[in-house]
Short mmCIF file of C-alpha atoms in Angstrom, two decimals:
data_model
loop_
_atom_site.label_atom_id
_atom_site.label_comp_id
_atom_site.label_asym_id
_atom_site.label_seq_id
_atom_site.Cartn_x
_atom_site.Cartn_y
_atom_site.Cartn_z
CA MET W 1 104.26 41.53 -42.94
CA LEU W 2 106.00 38.67 -42.72
CA ILE W 3 107.25 37.31 -39.51
CA LYS W 4 103.22 39.12 -37.90
CA THR W 5 101.33 36.49 -39.63
CA ILE W 6 103.64 33.79 -38.77
CA THR W 7 103.50 35.11 -35.65
CA SER W 8 100.39 35.72 -35.36
CA LEU W 9 99.22 32.02 -36.60
CA LEU W 10 101.08 30.39 -33.80
CA LEU W 11 99.55 32.52 -31.17
CA ILE W 12 96.25 30.88 -32.84
CA ALA W 13 97.56 27.46 -32.73
CA ILE W 14 99.43 27.56 -29.05
CA SER W 15 95.32 29.02 -28.55
CA SER W 16 93.58 25.98 -29.94
CA ILE W 17 96.64 23.15 -28.46
CA ALA W 18 95.63 25.23 -25.51
CA PHE W 19 91.83 24.80 -24.69
CA SER W 20 91.43 21.96 -26.94
CA ALA W 21 93.61 20.45 -22.91
CA ALA W 22 90.96 21.61 -21.67
CA SER W 23 89.19 19.80 -19.16
CA ILE W 24 85.34 21.01 -19.84
CA SER W 25 83.10 20.70 -16.73
CA PHE W 26 79.45 18.73 -17.12
CA ALA W 27 77.73 17.84 -13.68
CA THR W 28 75.30 15.15 -12.95
CA GLY W 29 73.74 13.28 -10.61
CA GLU W 30 72.59 9.83 -9.56
CA PHE W 31 69.38 8.67 -11.98
CA PRO W 32 69.95 4.83 -12.57
CA PRO W 33 70.43 3.02 -14.47
CA TYR W 34 71.63 5.22 -17.00
CA VAL W 35 73.71 7.19 -14.59
CA SER W 36 75.41 6.48 -11.79
CA ARG W 37 78.71 6.51 -8.94
CA ASP W 38 77.99 2.83 -8.05
CA ILE W 39 78.07 1.23 -11.38
CA SER W 40 80.44 0.58 -12.53
CA ASP W 41 81.04 1.64 -16.13
CA GLY W 42 79.34 5.04 -14.94
CA GLY W 43 75.37 4.10 -16.71
CA THR W 44 74.16 4.12 -20.15
CA VAL W 45 73.83 7.89 -20.85
CA ASN W 46 77.71 8.13 -19.14
CA ARG W 47 78.93 6.26 -21.75
CA ILE W 48 77.13 7.67 -24.42
CA VAL W 49 78.51 11.79 -23.47
CA GLN W 50 81.56 10.45 -22.47
CA ALA W 51 82.19 7.94 -25.73
CA ALA W 52 80.49 11.61 -28.00
CA CYS W 53 83.74 13.82 -26.09
CA ILE W 54 86.16 11.53 -26.87
CA GLU W 55 84.87 11.44 -31.05
CA ALA W 56 84.18 15.17 -30.43
CA GLY W 57 88.62 15.72 -28.94
CA ILE W 58 86.93 16.74 -25.51
CA LYS W 59 87.93 16.61 -22.49
CA ALA W 60 85.49 15.74 -19.91
CA SER W 61 85.40 16.86 -16.49
CA ILE W 62 82.13 15.36 -14.94
CA ALA W 63 80.82 15.73 -11.41
CA TYR W 64 77.84 14.37 -9.37
CA TYR W 65 75.87 17.16 -7.35
CA PRO W 66 71.40 16.99 -6.44
CA TRP W 67 69.51 17.39 -9.32
CA LEU W 68 68.79 20.92 -8.89
CA ARG W 69 72.14 21.33 -7.37
CA ALA W 70 73.49 20.57 -10.95
CA GLU W 71 70.93 22.20 -13.39
CA SER W 72 72.26 26.04 -11.51
CA ARG W 73 75.72 24.90 -12.23
CA VAL W 74 75.28 25.19 -15.36
CA ARG W 75 73.16 28.53 -15.38
CA SER W 76 75.62 30.06 -13.40
CA GLY W 77 78.33 29.24 -16.40
CA GLN W 78 79.72 27.07 -14.39
CA ASP W 79 79.37 24.31 -16.02
CA PHE W 80 79.52 24.11 -19.40
CA ALA W 81 76.07 22.02 -19.24
CA ALA W 82 74.05 18.89 -16.91
CA TYR W 83 73.31 15.37 -17.68
CA PRO W 84 70.56 13.89 -18.92
CA TYR W 85 67.50 16.37 -18.51
CA ALA W 86 64.71 14.93 -21.14
CA TRP W 87 63.19 18.21 -22.44
CA ASP W 88 60.80 20.66 -21.52
CA HIS W 89 59.41 24.93 -22.47
CA GLU W 90 60.32 26.64 -19.38
CA ARG W 91 63.58 24.71 -19.32
CA ALA W 92 64.67 25.70 -22.65
CA SER W 93 64.30 29.15 -22.77
CA GLU W 94 67.33 28.93 -20.09
CA PHE W 95 69.16 26.81 -21.83
CA LEU W 96 70.38 25.22 -24.64
CA TYR W 97 70.06 21.85 -25.61
CA SER W 98 72.48 19.48 -27.78
CA ASP W 99 71.14 16.81 -29.60
CA SER W 100 68.93 13.36 -28.40
CA LEU W 101 71.05 11.40 -26.47
CA MET W 102 68.59 8.54 -25.51
CA GLN W 103 64.38 8.31 -26.52
CA THR W 104 62.41 8.36 -22.31
CA LYS W 105 59.42 6.57 -22.14
CA SER W 106 57.96 7.57 -18.37
CA ARG W 107 54.76 7.11 -16.93
CA PHE W 108 52.96 5.93 -13.07
CA PHE W 109 54.02 3.42 -11.09
CA TYR W 110 51.71 2.12 -8.55
CA LEU W 111 51.21 -0.88 -5.66
CA LYS W 112 48.82 -2.96 -6.92
CA SER W 113 46.81 -4.17 -2.76
CA LYS W 114 46.04 -0.28 -3.46
CA PHE W 115 43.22 -1.05 -6.21
CA LYS W 116 40.63 -3.50 -6.38
CA SER W 117 41.85 -4.55 -9.88
CA LYS W 118 43.37 -2.74 -12.13
CA PRO W 119 43.76 1.00 -12.98
CA ASN W 120 43.55 2.62 -15.77
CA PHE W 121 43.59 6.67 -16.20
CA LYS W 122 44.81 8.16 -19.08
CA THR W 123 44.31 11.14 -17.94
CA PHE W 124 45.46 14.32 -14.87
CA PRO W 125 42.47 14.79 -13.70
CA GLU W 126 41.54 11.08 -13.15
CA LEU W 127 44.57 11.18 -10.06
CA ARG W 128 43.81 13.79 -8.24
CA GLU W 129 41.21 12.28 -5.63
CA PHE W 130 45.30 10.43 -5.29
CA THR W 131 48.47 11.08 -3.37
CA ILE W 132 51.15 11.97 -6.71
CA GLY W 133 55.20 11.07 -5.03
CA GLY W 134 58.04 12.55 -6.52
CA THR W 135 60.78 13.46 -6.69
CA LEU W 136 62.06 17.93 -6.13
CA GLY W 137 63.83 19.36 -9.46
CA TYR W 138 62.24 17.04 -12.17
CA TRP W 139 60.40 18.29 -15.47
CA TYR W 140 57.32 16.84 -13.45
CA VAL W 141 57.03 19.01 -10.92
CA THR W 142 55.36 21.52 -12.65
CA LYS W 143 52.91 19.80 -15.16
CA LEU W 144 51.99 18.00 -11.53
CA SER W 145 51.10 21.68 -9.88
CA GLU W 146 49.93 23.95 -13.04
CA GLU W 147 46.76 20.21 -13.04
CA SER W 148 46.08 20.50 -9.21
CA LEU W 149 47.77 16.92 -8.01
CA LYS W 150 47.94 16.52 -4.78
CA THR W 151 52.12 15.67 -4.38
CA ASP W 152 54.48 14.04 -1.77
CA LEU W 153 58.00 15.18 -3.17
CA SER W 154 60.78 13.69 -2.03
CA PRO W 155 64.43 14.83 -2.49
CA ASN W 156 66.28 12.01 -3.98
CA GLU W 157 64.10 8.79 -6.55
CA GLN W 158 63.94 5.87 -3.60
CA ASP W 159 62.92 8.40 -1.42
CA ALA W 160 60.15 8.56 -3.82
CA PHE W 161 59.67 4.55 -4.03
CA LYS W 162 59.34 3.80 -0.41
CA LYS W 163 56.40 5.72 0.29
CA LEU W 164 55.07 3.88 -2.67
CA ALA W 165 56.25 1.27 -1.28
CA ASN W 166 54.43 2.54 2.90
CA GLY W 167 51.19 3.62 0.90
CA ARG W 168 52.35 7.07 1.83
CA VAL W 169 51.49 8.14 -1.89
CA ASP W 170 49.46 6.76 -4.32
CA PHE W 171 51.44 6.90 -7.65
CA VAL W 172 54.74 8.50 -8.25
CA PRO W 173 56.51 8.56 -11.82
CA ALA W 174 59.46 7.58 -13.20
CA ASP W 175 61.10 6.15 -16.17
CA GLU W 176 60.44 3.41 -16.55
CA ILE W 177 63.95 1.80 -16.93
CA ASN W 178 64.84 3.91 -14.17
CA GLY W 179 61.57 2.87 -12.09
CA TRP W 180 61.87 -0.92 -12.20
CA HIS W 181 65.66 -0.84 -11.75
CA ILE W 182 64.66 1.51 -8.40
CA ILE W 183 61.83 -1.15 -7.53
CA HIS W 184 64.88 -4.31 -7.59
CA GLN W 185 66.99 -2.31 -5.53
CA LEU W 186 64.75 -2.05 -2.93
CA PHE W 187 62.54 -4.14 -2.88
CA PRO W 188 64.16 -6.99 -4.43
CA GLY W 189 61.58 -10.35 -4.26
CA ARG W 190 58.89 -7.83 -4.20
CA GLU W 191 59.23 -6.81 -7.34
CA LYS W 192 55.07 -8.45 -8.76
CA GLN W 193 53.66 -6.01 -6.29
CA PHE W 194 54.76 -2.94 -8.33
CA ALA W 195 52.57 -1.60 -11.54
CA MET W 196 53.10 1.11 -14.28
CA LEU W 197 49.40 2.16 -15.78
CA ASP W 198 49.47 1.34 -19.49
CA ALA W 199 49.80 4.92 -20.46
CA PRO W 200 52.68 6.94 -20.32
CA ILE W 201 53.35 10.20 -19.04
CA ARG W 202 55.63 11.15 -21.91
CA ILE W 203 57.46 10.07 -24.58
CA GLY W 204 61.01 11.67 -25.10
CA THR W 205 64.55 12.65 -25.24
CA LEU W 206 67.30 12.89 -22.38
CA HIS W 207 69.85 15.35 -23.81
CA LEU W 208 72.70 17.94 -22.30
CA ILE W 209 70.63 21.06 -21.10
CA VAL W 210 73.87 23.68 -21.65
CA SER W 211 74.91 27.14 -19.98
CA TRP W 212 74.66 29.92 -21.85
CA LYS W 213 77.51 31.18 -19.38
CA TYR W 214 79.55 29.08 -20.52
CA PRO W 215 82.39 30.29 -21.96
CA ASP W 216 82.67 29.05 -25.90
CA SER W 217 78.89 27.40 -25.64
CA LEU W 218 77.94 27.09 -28.32
CA ASN W 219 81.08 25.62 -30.20
CA LEU W 220 81.33 23.46 -27.84
CA LEU W 221 77.23 22.22 -27.73
CA SER W 222 78.37 22.02 -31.43
CA LYS W 223 81.50 19.79 -31.73
CA PHE W 224 79.58 17.32 -28.92
CA ASN W 225 76.25 17.28 -31.91
CA GLN W 226 78.91 16.33 -34.42
CA GLY W 227 80.83 13.53 -32.20
CA LEU W 228 76.91 12.39 -31.31
CA ALA W 229 75.92 12.13 -34.66
CA ALA W 230 79.49 9.91 -35.48
CA ILE W 231 78.61 6.94 -32.76
CA LYS W 232 75.46 6.98 -33.97
CA ALA W 233 77.23 6.45 -37.49
CA ASN W 234 80.02 3.80 -36.93
CA GLY W 235 78.42 1.48 -34.67
CA THR W 236 79.36 2.23 -31.59
CA TYR W 237 75.78 3.90 -29.95
CA GLN W 238 73.87 1.69 -30.30
CA ALA W 239 76.84 -0.90 -28.76
CA ILE W 240 76.43 1.39 -25.12
CA VAL W 241 72.22 1.14 -25.62
CA GLY W 242 72.10 -1.84 -26.82
CA SER W 243 68.34 -3.68 -26.88
CA LYS W 244 68.30 -0.75 -22.92
CA GLN W 245 67.00 2.29 -26.28
CA LEU W 246 63.39 2.11 -26.24
CA ASP W 247 61.32 2.40 -29.80
CA ASN W 248 59.03 5.45 -30.29
CA ASP W 249 55.14 4.15 -29.22
CA SER W 250 52.60 7.10 -30.29
CA ARG W 251 49.49 4.30 -31.12
CA VAL W 252 49.14 3.81 -26.84
CA ASP W 253 47.62 7.62 -25.22
CA VAL W 254 49.86 9.16 -23.23
CA PHE W 255 49.01 11.90 -20.37
CA ILE W 256 51.98 14.42 -22.16
CA LYS W 257 53.09 14.10 -25.65
CA GLN W 258 56.71 15.98 -26.72
#
């Protein structure tokens, strides 16, 4: 009996070691400055995810894909999680969500020369006479359709902002930090030609979306959240995000409140 007990404990220990040594696959995509292969440290959210995984003892393997493919890989269980994704009801019915990686604020960008005076739109119906650019697969696509807005969507955000600069679309929704980053990269010296509507489209948070089908995903998600909480408590998180973390300004008008 004692031999059987020892054997069982050894098998559990060996399984635990093998599990901890295995790489857990994550999918992501280009979303600078939060995530990008072109940034030396991978971007702010990449660093958060990596730090949380290290704290949790998770060996992460991270690969880049187009966003629709990243989401599909998680849905099918090929990857444990993809990031960063804004929380929304539709995805919440398909995926598990991690605790918040970071808070963000999204706004409509526009080209100043398209308007005689500064626009002050605060509701979706006010935008129905305009063409809205954007990126296929992003969280706002369903909302734009529900609000009967005319859209001209692109495969990536860079192309969406090029259409904005060329006058092909009137507004482009984007995370405000990400949007200004793209404008600076694509149109250096022309930043003052662009502006944002004052009312945010959405004040929300970024997360991992996690597969129901990936082996042991519930346990892995629990471990990741514990690691994330730990780096928020020990100062690592604040050292990573610095001034990029936005305060939740509940005093402004928003198109969508999460």
